[in-house]
Amino acid sequence: MQHGKYRFIVGFLALPLGLYALFVIWPFIQSIYYSFTDWTGLSPEFKTVGFDNYTKMFHDDVFWKSLQHSLLFAVLLPVVTISLALFLSFMINVGGRRRRGGPAITGVRGSSFYKIVYFFPQVLSIAIVALLFAFAYNPDSGAINSVLRGVGLDSLQPLWLGDPNLALWCVMAVLVWSTVGFFVVLFSAGMASIPADLYEAALLDGAGRASTFFKITLPLLWDTVQSGWVYMGILALGAESFAVVQIMTTGPGGPDYSTTVLVLYVYQKAFRDGQAAYATTIGVALLVVTLLFAAVVMRLGRRERLEF
Amino acid sequence: MGSTSAEHSSPKSGTDGQIAPSGVGRRDLIKRSAALGLVSVPAMGFLSSCASGGGDGEEKAKAGKKTDKNPLAVNETAQMEFVLFDGGFGKEYAEDAVKVYEKAFPKAKVKFSATQKIQSTLQPRFNGGTPPDLIDNSGAEQMDMGVLVGKNQLADLTPLLDAPSYDDPSKKVRDTLRPGIVEMGQFDGEPVWIMYYAYTVYGVWYSQKALDRLDEKYPETWDEMLAVCAKAKKKGMAGWTYAGKYPYYIPFSLYPMIGKVGGREVLDAIDNLEPNAWKHPAVKACFEAYYELQQKGYVLKGTPGLDHIQSQTAWAKGEALFIPNGSWVENESANVIPKDFDLAVSAPTGIDSSDKMPFGTIWASGGEPFIVPAKAKNGTGGMEQLRIMLSEASSKNFTAKVKSLTAFNGGTDGISLTPGLKSGVAALEKAGDNVVNPRLQDWYVKLQKEQIGVSGLGEMMAGRATPAEAIKKIQGYADAAAKDDSIKHYKHQ
C-alpha cells in the first residue's frame, strides 16, 4: 500500500509541476541566463559577458525613464481605478435612496443599466480601445478637440499625445477607462455577499452613505480589493501598458521619451535593435519590480480577516 | 488534497487525523514536491533544447546543371521556399513571379507564404538554422539587417548580380539596375547582402492643382517657399504638415536639402557618425529654415499629434500644401486623395543659389529588401527567383499593380502611369546623377527614428526646442551611437 501511495501522489503532481517548470520556471531561468550573454536574438551564436548588460542598464537614461514611468503606472493606476470602481459599485449596489415598497438597500435608479455600460469597455480588446482613443486624441479632427471647439474653446486645443506633458496622462486615462468596468463587476459581486442586515442596522443607527461605505462595505470587501490591487498593478506593469503605449504614442514611447515604459523598452531592444540579451536584462529588472510590488501590497494589505 | 488521500489509503491512520509514522505527512509532501520542482528544473535543461540552440540544419540542395536558361545552376527538383512581407504592395506581384519560376522548373516545389509578421515567423527559424530560401525582410517587423550581416546570416548575392539578366543574356543583372541599388545592398566591403526590389522617391509631395489655384509654382529657394506658405495661409491653408507622431518622416525632404545646401560630403559625414557632423553650417541653415516654418505658423495646427495616416488625410483634404513623404503615399492614401488632386513630387527646396548642388537633388533609394539566408537549403533557387523578378516583364507587372518603380532601370514604357508615379519618374530624370542616398535609416534604426526623429526633429518642429538645441541633442545621440560597441558601425565606401 505504501508504494501505491507514493505513486498516487507523484502521479498527481508530476504533470502540473512538470508543466509549471517547463513553461514558467524554465523560461525565467533562461532569460536570467541570457542576460549575462551578448545574444542578438537573430543568430544562435553568443558568448557570456558577465555583468556588462547590467552595468550598461544602470547607465542607460532611457531605462531609468521607463522605470520611473512604470512605477508611476503601478502606483497611480491601481489607486485611481480601484477608488473609482469602489465608488461606482457602491452607488450601483448600496448607494440608492429607498423607494416606496422596495428593499431597504438598493442601488441608484437604473443601476442594472449602468452595470452593463461600465462593463462594456472590457468587451473590447485593448488594441481596439487604444486605436479608438488615438483617433479621439487627434488634435486636428479628433473627438475631444472637436467638442472643445464646439463649446467655443477654440483657444484650448491641446496636442494631447503630441505634448510631452500630457501624453503620459492621456495613456493612463485610457487604461483607467478600459479596466474600471471589470473592477466594478468584481466589487459588485463582493458587495452582494455582504448581508443586508448589516446595512439595515447601520441605517437604523443613522449612518450616512459615507460612513456606511467606510465602516461596513470597505472592511468587508478588503480581500477582494487587495487581490484587485495586485492584479491591477501587474496589468499596469505588463501587457496592457505595452499595448496602449505601443499603439497610441508618438514614436512609440515619445514624444521625447515621455511615455516609454519598461515593457515597451524590452520589446524595442529585443525586436527592433537586435539586442535580445540586453532586453532580457531589462526583463529581469521588470521581474524584480513586479515581485517587489506584489510583496509591498501583500504586506500593506495584511489585516485580520472579518468573518460574517 | 494529497494529504487526505494519503490518510485514507493508510490502514493505520487514526480517526483524529493523526497519520501513521510511515505515512506521508502534509509537511513532508510539500517539502518533497518543492524538492521535486528544484530537481526537475535543471533536469529540463537536458531534455529541452534552449531557445537559441539548434543545429546546422539539413544538407543543402546539390547544384543543378548550368545552362543558358539556368545560369545559376539551380537544382531542378529542389524545393524553394519564399516568404514575402504582405504589406502595402500586396502579394500578387510575387505570386506572379513564383508562377514563372514554377514554369521554368516544373519538377521543383515552391513553398510560398506571405505574412506581416516577418520577425515572429522567421526569427526562430534563423535561430534554429533552418531559414527559408528567399525573404522579403520588410515592414514593422523587419529583422535588423546590421545584426543579420554581422552574424553571417546572409548569403552574398554577387553570383546573382554577375549572372546574365533575364531579358538580355549579354547584360549582367547588375547592369540593369537603377543607380544606388547595388551600393545599398553592401554593408562593408564588396559582398552584396540585400537586393532592394522597389525603388522609392522621397521628397516634398503636393497637389499641383492646389499650387495652380494659388497661382504659384513649386518654390526653388527658401524665400520663395516662405512666400508660397504666406500666400496659402491667407487662403486658410497651412503650408506644411508631417507625420507628427513619427517625425522621422521629416528627413525625407530635410536630408536631401542638407545635401543640396552643403554637398554630399555632409550627408556622408552624418552617416559615418563623424564627430561634429551635425554642426556643419548647412545642417544649421536647413534646421533653421524648417524651424522658421513652425515659428511663422506655416505648419498645420495640431500636426505634432497626428500619425502618418492622419497627416496624409489632412493634406489630401487640402488643409496643408506640402508633406514630406515617399512614393508609397500615392498607394497608401489612394482612398482619400481626390481624383483631381493631381499628385506631384518635387525635389526639396534649397536655401538659395549658393547651394552646393543644383535644384533637383533628390533622395531616391531601394525599398522592400530581399535577402537570401546563408543557411538556406536552396539559396540559388532564391537567387533565381530574384533574377526572374528583376526581368522587364515582372518589373512592369509590379509597377502596373502597385504604382511603384522597381530596381530594374526602365520598365515604365507602354504602361499608363498614375500622376504621382509620372511625377516621380520626371523628378528622377531631372535629378540625373544628383541622387543622394542617406543611410541612417537602414544602418542605425534607433538613432534615426527614436533619437534624431522623435527626440530631435519632433521636438524642434513642435516648437519645444530651438534648432541649436536640437542639433546639440542630435550630435550627442550620434556621438553615443559612434561609441556604443554593441551596435555595428558602417562607413560610406
PDB file of N, CA and C in Angstrom, chain B residues 181-238:
ATOM      1  N   ILE B 181      21.308  51.004 -56.167  1.00  0.00           N
ATOM      2  CA  ILE B 181      20.725  49.763 -55.654  1.00  0.00           C
ATOM      3  C   ILE B 181      21.811  48.805 -55.140  1.00  0.00           C
ATOM      4  N   VAL B 182      22.850  48.611 -55.946  1.00  0.00           N
ATOM      5  CA  VAL B 182      23.893  47.658 -55.543  1.00  0.00           C
ATOM      6  C   VAL B 182      24.611  48.164 -54.293  1.00  0.00           C
ATOM      7  N   GLU B 183      24.946  49.449 -54.269  1.00  0.00           N
ATOM      8  CA  GLU B 183      25.661  50.020 -53.114  1.00  0.00           C
ATOM      9  C   GLU B 183      24.832  49.867 -51.838  1.00  0.00           C
ATOM     10  N   MET B 184      23.517  50.037 -51.980  1.00  0.00           N
ATOM     11  CA  MET B 184      22.677  49.935 -50.785  1.00  0.00           C
ATOM     12  C   MET B 184      22.706  48.539 -50.183  1.00  0.00           C
ATOM     13  N   GLY B 185      22.963  47.555 -51.024  1.00  0.00           N
ATOM     14  CA  GLY B 185      22.986  46.180 -50.533  1.00  0.00           C
ATOM     15  C   GLY B 185      24.296  45.816 -49.861  1.00  0.00           C
ATOM     16  N   GLN B 186      25.278  46.723 -49.969  1.00  0.00           N
ATOM     17  CA  GLN B 186      26.572  46.451 -49.342  1.00  0.00           C
ATOM     18  C   GLN B 186      26.607  47.061 -47.953  1.00  0.00           C
ATOM     19  N   PHE B 187      27.331  46.417 -47.051  1.00  0.00           N
ATOM     20  CA  PHE B 187      27.458  46.993 -45.716  1.00  0.00           C
ATOM     21  C   PHE B 187      28.882  47.430 -45.450  1.00  0.00           C
ATOM     22  N   ASP B 188      29.812  46.524 -45.612  1.00  0.00           N
ATOM     23  CA  ASP B 188      31.214  46.930 -45.527  1.00  0.00           C
ATOM     24  C   ASP B 188      31.965  46.025 -46.478  1.00  0.00           C
ATOM     25  N   GLY B 189      32.543  46.612 -47.507  1.00  0.00           N
ATOM     26  CA  GLY B 189      33.276  45.825 -48.466  1.00  0.00           C
ATOM     27  C   GLY B 189      32.405  45.367 -49.619  1.00  0.00           C
ATOM     28  N   GLU B 190      32.935  44.425 -50.381  1.00  0.00           N
ATOM     29  CA  GLU B 190      32.369  44.050 -51.662  1.00  0.00           C
ATOM     30  C   GLU B 190      31.034  43.295 -51.621  1.00  0.00           C
ATOM     31  N   PRO B 191      30.880  42.329 -50.703  1.00  0.00           N
ATOM     32  CA  PRO B 191      29.685  41.482 -50.804  1.00  0.00           C
ATOM     33  C   PRO B 191      28.394  42.292 -50.775  1.00  0.00           C
ATOM     34  N   VAL B 192      27.417  41.832 -51.533  1.00  0.00           N
ATOM     35  CA  VAL B 192      26.104  42.481 -51.579  1.00  0.00           C
ATOM     36  C   VAL B 192      25.122  41.575 -50.857  1.00  0.00           C
ATOM     37  N   TRP B 193      24.599  42.044 -49.759  1.00  0.00           N
ATOM     38  CA  TRP B 193      23.773  41.185 -48.914  1.00  0.00           C
ATOM     39  C   TRP B 193      22.286  41.335 -49.188  1.00  0.00           C
ATOM     40  N   ILE B 194      21.904  42.485 -49.725  1.00  0.00           N
ATOM     41  CA  ILE B 194      20.478  42.780 -49.850  1.00  0.00           C
ATOM     42  C   ILE B 194      20.156  43.216 -51.263  1.00  0.00           C
ATOM     43  N   MET B 195      19.043  42.742 -51.784  1.00  0.00           N
ATOM     44  CA  MET B 195      18.553  43.188 -53.076  1.00  0.00           C
ATOM     45  C   MET B 195      17.272  43.976 -52.830  1.00  0.00           C
ATOM     46  N   TYR B 196      17.386  45.294 -52.945  1.00  0.00           N
ATOM     47  CA  TYR B 196      16.191  46.120 -52.780  1.00  0.00           C
ATOM     48  C   TYR B 196      15.380  46.054 -54.060  1.00  0.00           C
ATOM     49  N   TYR B 197      14.118  45.674 -53.944  1.00  0.00           N
ATOM     50  CA  TYR B 197      13.339  45.449 -55.162  1.00  0.00           C
ATOM     51  C   TYR B 197      12.552  46.684 -55.587  1.00  0.00           C
ATOM     52  N   ALA B 198      11.935  47.354 -54.632  1.00  0.00           N
ATOM     53  CA  ALA B 198      11.165  48.542 -55.000  1.00  0.00           C
ATOM     54  C   ALA B 198      12.116  49.743 -55.051  1.00  0.00           C
ATOM     55  N   TYR B 199      11.722  50.772 -55.757  1.00  0.00           N
ATOM     56  CA  TYR B 199      12.548  51.968 -55.824  1.00  0.00           C
ATOM     57  C   TYR B 199      11.685  53.141 -55.372  1.00  0.00           C
ATOM     58  N   THR B 200      12.120  53.782 -54.298  1.00  0.00           N
ATOM     59  CA  THR B 200      11.301  54.799 -53.671  1.00  0.00           C
ATOM     60  C   THR B 200      11.869  56.179 -53.955  1.00  0.00           C
ATOM     61  N   VAL B 201      11.000  57.111 -54.292  1.00  0.00           N
ATOM     62  CA  VAL B 201      11.397  58.505 -54.457  1.00  0.00           C
ATOM     63  C   VAL B 201      10.893  59.271 -53.244  1.00  0.00           C
ATOM     64  N   TYR B 202      11.816  59.899 -52.521  1.00  0.00           N
ATOM     65  CA  TYR B 202      11.422  60.705 -51.369  1.00  0.00           C
ATOM     66  C   TYR B 202      11.433  62.169 -51.766  1.00  0.00           C
ATOM     67  N   GLY B 203      10.620  62.963 -51.101  1.00  0.00           N
ATOM     68  CA  GLY B 203      10.642  64.385 -51.413  1.00  0.00           C
ATOM     69  C   GLY B 203       9.446  65.094 -50.838  1.00  0.00           C
ATOM     70  N   VAL B 204       9.126  66.221 -51.430  1.00  0.00           N
ATOM     71  CA  VAL B 204       8.005  67.017 -50.973  1.00  0.00           C
ATOM     72  C   VAL B 204       6.826  66.722 -51.894  1.00  0.00           C
ATOM     73  N   TRP B 205       5.745  66.205 -51.314  1.00  0.00           N
ATOM     74  CA  TRP B 205       4.586  65.819 -52.118  1.00  0.00           C
ATOM     75  C   TRP B 205       3.510  66.887 -51.990  1.00  0.00           C
ATOM     76  N   TYR B 206       2.856  67.171 -53.103  1.00  0.00           N
ATOM     77  CA  TYR B 206       1.852  68.233 -53.087  1.00  0.00           C
ATOM     78  C   TYR B 206       0.842  68.009 -54.200  1.00  0.00           C
ATOM     79  N   SER B 207      -0.216  68.815 -54.163  1.00  0.00           N
ATOM     80  CA  SER B 207      -1.223  68.784 -55.214  1.00  0.00           C
ATOM     81  C   SER B 207      -0.918  69.909 -56.201  1.00  0.00           C
ATOM     82  N   GLN B 208      -0.659  69.531 -57.449  1.00  0.00           N
ATOM     83  CA  GLN B 208      -0.375  70.540 -58.473  1.00  0.00           C
ATOM     84  C   GLN B 208      -1.567  71.492 -58.608  1.00  0.00           C
ATOM     85  N   LYS B 209      -2.752  70.930 -58.445  1.00  0.00           N
ATOM     86  CA  LYS B 209      -3.964  71.728 -58.581  1.00  0.00           C
ATOM     87  C   LYS B 209      -4.010  72.834 -57.520  1.00  0.00           C
ATOM     88  N   ALA B 210      -3.648  72.456 -56.281  1.00  0.00           N
ATOM     89  CA  ALA B 210      -3.668  73.445 -55.201  1.00  0.00           C
ATOM     90  C   ALA B 210      -2.658  74.561 -55.468  1.00  0.00           C
ATOM     91  N   LEU B 211      -1.476  74.193 -56.005  1.00  0.00           N
ATOM     92  CA  LEU B 211      -0.469  75.209 -56.321  1.00  0.00           C
ATOM     93  C   LEU B 211      -0.963  76.121 -57.436  1.00  0.00           C
ATOM     94  N   ASP B 212      -1.606  75.509 -58.432  1.00  0.00           N
ATOM     95  CA  ASP B 212      -2.131  76.307 -59.542  1.00  0.00           C
ATOM     96  C   ASP B 212      -3.147  77.322 -59.034  1.00  0.00           C
ATOM     97  N   ARG B 213      -3.971  76.864 -58.098  1.00  0.00           N
ATOM     98  CA  ARG B 213      -5.008  77.743 -57.586  1.00  0.00           C
ATOM     99  C   ARG B 213      -4.387  78.946 -56.863  1.00  0.00           C
ATOM    100  N   LEU B 214      -3.212  78.725 -56.250  1.00  0.00           N
ATOM    101  CA  LEU B 214      -2.516  79.841 -55.598  1.00  0.00           C
ATOM    102  C   LEU B 214      -1.741  80.674 -56.615  1.00  0.00           C
ATOM    103  N   ASP B 215      -1.772  80.186 -57.847  1.00  0.00           N
ATOM    104  CA  ASP B 215      -1.036  80.857 -58.901  1.00  0.00           C
ATOM    105  C   ASP B 215       0.462  80.864 -58.599  1.00  0.00           C
ATOM    106  N   GLU B 216       0.959  79.733 -58.174  1.00  0.00           N
ATOM    107  CA  GLU B 216       2.377  79.611 -57.819  1.00  0.00           C
ATOM    108  C   GLU B 216       2.930  78.367 -58.487  1.00  0.00           C
ATOM    109  N   LYS B 217       4.252  78.333 -58.625  1.00  0.00           N
ATOM    110  CA  LYS B 217       4.867  77.059 -58.998  1.00  0.00           C
ATOM    111  C   LYS B 217       5.725  76.597 -57.833  1.00  0.00           C
ATOM    112  N   TYR B 218       6.197  75.359 -57.919  1.00  0.00           N
ATOM    113  CA  TYR B 218       6.919  74.827 -56.780  1.00  0.00           C
ATOM    114  C   TYR B 218       8.150  75.693 -56.487  1.00  0.00           C
ATOM    115  N   PRO B 219       8.327  76.178 -55.244  1.00  0.00           N
ATOM    116  CA  PRO B 219       9.418  77.104 -54.915  1.00  0.00           C
ATOM    117  C   PRO B 219      10.793  76.435 -54.927  1.00  0.00           C
ATOM    118  N   GLU B 220      11.781  77.141 -55.471  1.00  0.00           N
ATOM    119  CA  GLU B 220      13.125  76.570 -55.542  1.00  0.00           C
ATOM    120  C   GLU B 220      14.049  77.100 -54.466  1.00  0.00           C
ATOM    121  N   THR B 221      13.761  78.296 -53.943  1.00  0.00           N
ATOM    122  CA  THR B 221      14.584  78.820 -52.840  1.00  0.00           C
ATOM    123  C   THR B 221      13.703  78.982 -51.606  1.00  0.00           C
ATOM    124  N   TRP B 222      14.368  79.131 -50.455  1.00  0.00           N
ATOM    125  CA  TRP B 222      13.586  79.169 -49.217  1.00  0.00           C
ATOM    126  C   TRP B 222      12.738  80.426 -49.108  1.00  0.00           C
ATOM    127  N   ASP B 223      13.222  81.550 -49.658  1.00  0.00           N
ATOM    128  CA  ASP B 223      12.413  82.762 -49.637  1.00  0.00           C
ATOM    129  C   ASP B 223      11.116  82.558 -50.411  1.00  0.00           C
ATOM    130  N   GLU B 224      11.256  81.867 -51.559  1.00  0.00           N
ATOM    131  CA  GLU B 224      10.054  81.564 -52.337  1.00  0.00           C
ATOM    132  C   GLU B 224       9.122  80.645 -51.559  1.00  0.00           C
ATOM    133  N   MET B 225       9.731  79.682 -50.868  1.00  0.00           N
ATOM    134  CA  MET B 225       8.935  78.745 -50.073  1.00  0.00           C
ATOM    135  C   MET B 225       8.095  79.499 -49.031  1.00  0.00           C
ATOM    136  N   LEU B 226       8.769  80.440 -48.340  1.00  0.00           N
ATOM    137  CA  LEU B 226       8.064  81.209 -47.306  1.00  0.00           C
ATOM    138  C   LEU B 226       6.952  82.049 -47.932  1.00  0.00           C
ATOM    139  N   ALA B 227       7.213  82.573 -49.127  1.00  0.00           N
ATOM    140  CA  ALA B 227       6.207  83.391 -49.803  1.00  0.00           C
ATOM    141  C   ALA B 227       4.990  82.550 -50.164  1.00  0.00           C
ATOM    142  N   VAL B 228       5.232  81.339 -50.677  1.00  0.00           N
ATOM    143  CA  VAL B 228       4.121  80.451 -51.035  1.00  0.00           C
ATOM    144  C   VAL B 228       3.310  80.111 -49.793  1.00  0.00           C
ATOM    145  N   CYS B 229       4.024  79.815 -48.694  1.00  0.00           N
ATOM    146  CA  CYS B 229       3.322  79.451 -47.451  1.00  0.00           C
ATOM    147  C   CYS B 229       2.485  80.623 -46.942  1.00  0.00           C
ATOM    148  N   ALA B 230       3.042  81.842 -47.059  1.00  0.00           N
ATOM    149  CA  ALA B 230       2.316  83.022 -46.602  1.00  0.00           C
ATOM    150  C   ALA B 230       1.039  83.200 -47.409  1.00  0.00           C
ATOM    151  N   LYS B 231       1.158  82.967 -48.714  1.00  0.00           N
ATOM    152  CA  LYS B 231       0.006  83.101 -49.601  1.00  0.00           C
ATOM    153  C   LYS B 231      -1.055  82.054 -49.261  1.00  0.00           C
ATOM    154  N   ALA B 232      -0.578  80.838 -48.996  1.00  0.00           N
ATOM    155  CA  ALA B 232      -1.513  79.756 -48.647  1.00  0.00           C
ATOM    156  C   ALA B 232      -2.211  80.077 -47.335  1.00  0.00           C
ATOM    157  N   LYS B 233      -1.447  80.636 -46.398  1.00  0.00           N
ATOM    158  CA  LYS B 233      -2.013  80.918 -45.080  1.00  0.00           C
ATOM    159  C   LYS B 233      -3.151  81.925 -45.195  1.00  0.00           C
ATOM    160  N   LYS B 234      -2.992  82.887 -46.104  1.00  0.00           N
ATOM    161  CA  LYS B 234      -4.042  83.878 -46.297  1.00  0.00           C
ATOM    162  C   LYS B 234      -5.331  83.232 -46.769  1.00  0.00           C
ATOM    163  N   LYS B 235      -5.179  82.124 -47.527  1.00  0.00           N
ATOM    164  CA  LYS B 235      -6.366  81.420 -48.012  1.00  0.00           C
ATOM    165  C   LYS B 235      -6.825  80.360 -47.020  1.00  0.00           C
ATOM    166  N   GLY B 236      -6.293  80.411 -45.793  1.00  0.00           N
ATOM    167  CA  GLY B 236      -6.725  79.473 -44.757  1.00  0.00           C
ATOM    168  C   GLY B 236      -6.133  78.085 -44.888  1.00  0.00           C
ATOM    169  N   MET B 237      -5.014  77.994 -45.575  1.00  0.00           N
ATOM    170  CA  MET B 237      -4.401  76.691 -45.796  1.00  0.00           C
ATOM    171  C   MET B 237      -3.017  76.719 -45.163  1.00  0.00           C
ATOM    172  N   ALA B 238      -2.662  75.646 -44.449  1.00  0.00           N
ATOM    173  CA  ALA B 238      -1.328  75.592 -43.868  1.00  0.00           C
ATOM    174  C   ALA B 238      -0.318  75.253 -44.959  1.00  0.00           C
TER     175      ALA B 238
END
